[in-house]
CSV table of C-alpha atoms in Angstrom, one decimal:
chain,number,residue,atom,x,y,z
A,618,GLY,CA,34.3,10.8,18.8
A,619,ALA,CA,32.6,13.9,17.5
A,620,GLY,CA,29.7,13.5,15.2
A,621,VAL,CA,28.3,15.6,12.4
A,622,SER,CA,27.6,19.1,13.7
A,623,GLN,CA,25.3,21.7,12.2
A,624,SER,CA,24.7,25.4,12.9
A,625,PRO,CA,22.6,27.2,13.7
A,626,SER,CA,20.2,24.7,15.3
A,627,ASN,CA,17.3,27.0,14.7
A,628,LYS,CA,16.8,29.9,12.2
A,629,VAL,CA,13.9,32.2,11.8
A,630,THR,CA,14.0,34.5,8.9
A,631,GLU,CA,11.6,36.7,6.9
A,632,LYS,CA,10.4,35.8,3.4
A,633,GLY,CA,12.8,37.1,0.8
A,634,LYS,CA,16.0,37.1,3.0
A,635,ASP,CA,19.0,34.9,2.3
A,636,VAL,CA,20.1,32.2,4.8
A,637,GLU,CA,23.3,30.2,5.2
A,638,LEU,CA,23.3,26.8,7.0
A,639,ARG,CA,26.6,25.2,8.0
A,640,CYS,CA,27.6,21.6,8.3
A,641,ASP,CA,30.8,20.1,9.9
A,642,PRO,CA,31.2,16.5,8.9
A,643,ILE,CA,32.9,13.8,10.8
A,644,SER,CA,36.6,14.2,10.5
A,645,GLY,CA,38.0,12.1,7.6
A,646,HIS,CA,34.7,11.6,5.9
A,647,THR,CA,35.0,12.4,2.3
A,648,ALA,CA,31.3,12.3,1.4
A,649,LEU,CA,28.8,14.9,2.5
A,650,TYR,CA,25.1,15.0,1.9
A,651,TRP,CA,22.3,17.5,2.5
A,652,TYR,CA,18.7,16.4,3.0
A,653,ARG,CA,15.5,18.3,3.8
A,654,GLN,CA,12.8,17.0,6.2
A,655,SER,CA,9.5,18.7,5.8
A,656,LEU,CA,5.9,18.0,6.5
A,657,GLY,CA,4.2,16.5,3.5
A,658,GLN,CA,7.5,15.9,1.7
A,659,GLY,CA,9.3,13.6,4.2
A,660,LEU,CA,13.1,13.3,3.8
A,661,GLU,CA,14.4,14.5,0.5
A,662,PHE,CA,17.9,14.4,-0.9
A,663,LEU,CA,19.3,17.8,-1.9
A,664,ILE,CA,23.0,17.6,-2.8
A,665,TYR,CA,26.0,15.3,-2.5
A,666,PHE,CA,29.7,16.1,-2.4
A,667,GLN,CA,32.3,13.4,-2.8
A,668,GLY,CA,35.9,14.4,-2.5
A,669,ASN,CA,37.0,16.7,-5.2
A,670,SER,CA,34.4,15.6,-7.7
A,671,ALA,CA,31.7,17.9,-9.0
A,672,PRO,CA,28.8,17.8,-6.6
A,673,ASP,CA,25.6,16.1,-7.5
A,674,LYS,CA,23.0,18.8,-7.4
A,675,SER,CA,20.1,16.8,-8.7
A,676,GLY,CA,18.0,17.2,-5.6
A,677,LEU,CA,18.1,20.9,-5.3
A,678,PRO,CA,14.5,22.2,-5.6
A,679,SER,CA,15.2,25.5,-7.4
A,680,ASP,CA,18.1,27.8,-8.4
A,681,ARG,CA,17.6,29.7,-5.1
A,682,PHE,CA,19.4,26.8,-3.4
A,683,SER,CA,23.2,26.3,-3.7
A,684,ALA,CA,25.9,24.7,-1.6
A,685,GLU,CA,29.6,24.6,-1.4
A,686,ARG,CA,32.2,22.6,0.4
A,687,THR,CA,35.4,24.3,1.2
A,688,GLY,CA,38.6,22.3,1.6
A,689,GLY,CA,36.8,19.0,1.4
A,690,SER,CA,35.4,19.5,4.9
A,691,VAL,CA,32.8,22.2,6.0
A,692,SER,CA,29.8,22.7,3.8
A,693,THR,CA,27.5,25.7,3.6
A,694,LEU,CA,23.9,25.4,2.1
A,695,THR,CA,22.6,28.8,1.0
A,696,ILE,CA,19.0,29.6,0.3
A,697,GLN,CA,18.4,32.9,-1.5
A,698,ARG,CA,15.2,34.9,-1.3
A,699,THR,CA,13.6,32.4,1.1
A,700,GLN,CA,10.0,31.4,0.7
A,701,GLN,CA,7.6,30.0,3.3
A,702,GLU,CA,7.7,26.6,1.6
A,703,ASP,CA,11.4,26.5,2.4
A,704,SER,CA,10.5,26.0,6.1
A,705,ALA,CA,11.9,22.6,7.1
A,706,VAL,CA,14.6,20.8,8.9
A,707,TYR,CA,17.8,20.7,6.9
A,708,LEU,CA,19.9,17.7,7.6
A,709,CYS,CA,23.6,17.1,6.8
A,710,ALA,CA,25.1,13.6,6.7
A,711,SER,CA,28.6,12.3,6.0
A,712,SER,CA,30.2,9.0,5.3
A,713,GLN,CA,33.7,7.5,4.8
A,714,ALA,CA,35.0,6.8,1.4
A,715,GLY,CA,33.7,3.3,0.3
A,716,SER,CA,31.2,3.2,3.2
A,717,GLU,CA,27.5,2.9,2.6
A,718,THR,CA,26.6,4.2,6.0
A,719,GLN,CA,25.7,7.8,6.4
A,720,TYR,CA,25.8,9.6,9.8
A,721,PHE,CA,23.4,12.4,10.4
A,722,GLY,CA,23.8,15.7,12.2
A,723,PRO,CA,21.1,17.2,14.4
A,724,GLY,CA,19.7,19.4,11.7
A,725,THR,CA,18.9,23.1,11.3
A,726,ARG,CA,15.3,24.0,11.8
A,727,LEU,CA,14.4,26.8,9.4
A,728,LEU,CA,11.3,28.8,9.7
A,729,VAL,CA,10.4,31.4,7.1
A,730,LEU,CA,7.8,33.9,8.2
B,155,ALA,CA,14.9,5.6,-9.8
B,156,GLN,CA,14.6,4.1,-6.4
B,157,SER,CA,11.6,4.6,-4.2
B,158,VAL,CA,10.6,3.3,-0.7
B,159,SER,CA,7.1,2.7,0.6
B,160,GLN,CA,6.3,2.3,4.3
B,161,HIS,CA,3.0,0.8,5.0
B,162,ASN,CA,2.0,2.4,8.2
B,163,HIS,CA,1.9,6.0,9.0
B,164,HIS,CA,1.2,5.7,12.8
B,165,VAL,CA,1.3,2.7,15.0
B,166,ILE,CA,0.2,2.7,18.6
B,167,LEU,CA,1.2,-0.2,20.9
B,168,SER,CA,1.3,-1.2,24.5
B,169,GLU,CA,4.6,-2.1,26.2
B,170,ALA,CA,5.7,-5.7,25.6
B,171,ALA,CA,3.7,-5.9,22.4
B,172,SER,CA,5.4,-7.1,19.2
B,173,LEU,CA,6.2,-4.6,16.5
B,174,GLU,CA,6.5,-5.1,12.7
B,175,LEU,CA,6.9,-2.2,10.3
B,176,GLY,CA,6.6,-2.8,6.6
B,177,CYS,CA,8.9,-1.4,4.0
B,178,ASN,CA,8.9,-2.1,0.3
B,179,TYR,CA,11.4,-0.7,-2.1
B,180,SER,CA,11.7,-0.3,-5.9
B,181,TYR,CA,15.2,-0.4,-7.2
B,182,GLY,CA,16.7,-2.5,-9.9
B,183,GLY,CA,20.3,-2.5,-8.8
B,184,THR,CA,22.2,-3.9,-5.9
B,185,VAL,CA,20.4,-2.7,-2.8
B,186,ASN,CA,21.7,-1.3,0.4
B,187,LEU,CA,18.9,-1.0,2.8
B,188,PHE,CA,18.6,0.8,6.1
B,189,TRP,CA,16.4,1.5,8.9
B,190,TYR,CA,16.9,4.8,10.7
B,191,VAL,CA,15.2,5.9,13.9
B,192,GLN,CA,14.5,9.5,15.2
B,193,TYR,CA,13.7,9.7,18.8
B,194,PRO,CA,11.8,12.8,20.0
B,195,GLY,CA,14.1,15.8,19.9
B,196,GLN,CA,17.0,13.8,18.6
B,197,HIS,CA,18.7,13.4,15.2
B,198,LEU,CA,18.5,10.4,12.9
B,199,GLN,CA,20.4,7.4,14.1
B,200,LEU,CA,21.1,4.2,12.2
B,201,LEU,CA,19.2,1.3,13.6
B,202,LEU,CA,20.4,-1.5,11.2
B,203,LYS,CA,21.5,-2.1,7.6
B,204,TYR,CA,21.6,-4.7,5.0
B,205,PHE,CA,24.1,-4.9,2.2
B,206,SER,CA,24.5,-8.6,1.4
B,207,GLY,CA,24.7,-12.0,3.1
B,208,ASP,CA,22.3,-13.2,5.8
B,209,PRO,CA,19.0,-11.7,4.9
B,210,LEU,CA,18.1,-11.5,8.6
B,211,VAL,CA,20.0,-8.6,10.1
B,212,LYS,CA,20.1,-7.6,13.7
B,213,GLY,CA,20.5,-4.0,14.9
B,214,ILE,CA,20.6,-2.1,18.1
B,215,LYS,CA,18.1,-2.2,20.9
B,216,GLY,CA,16.7,-5.6,20.0
B,217,PHE,CA,15.5,-4.7,16.5
B,218,GLU,CA,15.9,-6.9,13.5
B,219,ALA,CA,14.9,-6.8,9.9
B,220,GLU,CA,14.5,-9.4,7.2
B,221,PHE,CA,15.3,-8.8,3.5
B,222,ILE,CA,13.1,-10.7,1.2
B,223,LYS,CA,14.3,-10.1,-2.3
B,224,SER,CA,11.4,-11.7,-4.1
B,225,LYS,CA,9.0,-9.4,-2.3
B,226,PHE,CA,11.2,-6.3,-2.5
B,227,SER,CA,10.7,-6.0,1.3
B,228,PHE,CA,12.8,-5.1,4.3
B,229,ASN,CA,10.4,-5.2,7.3
B,230,LEU,CA,11.5,-4.2,10.7
B,231,ARG,CA,10.6,-6.2,13.8
B,232,LYS,CA,11.0,-6.2,17.5
B,233,PRO,CA,9.4,-8.9,19.6
B,234,SER,CA,8.7,-6.8,22.7
B,235,VAL,CA,8.6,-3.0,22.6
B,236,GLN,CA,9.4,-0.6,25.4
B,237,TRP,CA,8.1,2.9,26.1
B,238,SER,CA,11.5,4.2,25.0
B,239,ASP,CA,10.9,2.8,21.5
B,240,THR,CA,8.5,5.7,20.9
B,241,ALA,CA,10.0,7.3,17.8
B,242,GLU,CA,9.7,7.8,14.1
B,243,TYR,CA,11.2,5.1,12.0
B,244,PHE,CA,12.4,5.5,8.4
B,245,CYS,CA,13.3,2.9,5.9
B,246,ALA,CA,15.8,3.9,3.2
B,247,VAL,CA,17.4,2.5,0.1
B,248,ARG,CA,20.8,3.7,-1.1
B,249,ASP,CA,22.5,3.9,-4.5
B,250,TYR,CA,24.8,6.7,-3.6
B,251,LYS,CA,22.2,9.0,-1.9
B,252,LEU,CA,19.5,7.7,0.4
B,253,SER,CA,15.9,7.6,-0.6
B,254,PHE,CA,13.6,7.5,2.4
B,255,GLY,CA,10.2,6.2,3.0
B,256,ALA,CA,7.6,8.6,4.5
B,257,GLY,CA,8.3,7.3,8.0
B,258,THR,CA,6.2,5.5,10.6
B,259,THR,CA,5.5,7.1,13.9
B,260,VAL,CA,5.5,4.5,16.7
B,261,THR,CA,3.9,5.4,20.0
B,262,VAL,CA,4.4,2.9,22.8
B,263,ARG,CA,2.0,3.3,25.8
B,264,ALA,CA,3.3,2.4,29.2
């Protein structure tokens, strides 16, 4: 079956521009997570959506980062006024309700020049 | 807050050698433990997991891990590695979100 998909696979942007990253979770998965993988910081949790509950935004590094999930499915992570330190691979994962196992997408590699 | 420590940053082995990667966690609640693998150019894949029961868990591709509660450890092992095991390996602990270790890069020389 289809796994988690993310787009774009690569994004190059200039410092100060806004970017949007998209995640399509596995169909039927109610939980969705965003993580960031960067040199020196490893894999970090960013934000978590579970069903219709308010998202857990505790991992977002600054107020330039935001995310939404429409219709309980697709999610968009937005980074405003990008900085060079935002360069990283942004990973999305999803899981079924009541399951502890998260399935990861291929990631979006973001490079801020 | 939970944290995960992986002992080795980079391990280099020859084919057929045995592999053991150390992982220690710090978490006071019921632990869900995972090993994920990231092959070159590919996305993170689940290698194995431990939730409860038998502390020796077996995963894909001949990997296994042992949960030792008294040591807060969840070490990954494989008795005989192959060139195709070259990858980065991440240990993780979950409450609702995953907290990952820094990762161990494993290079297997043919």
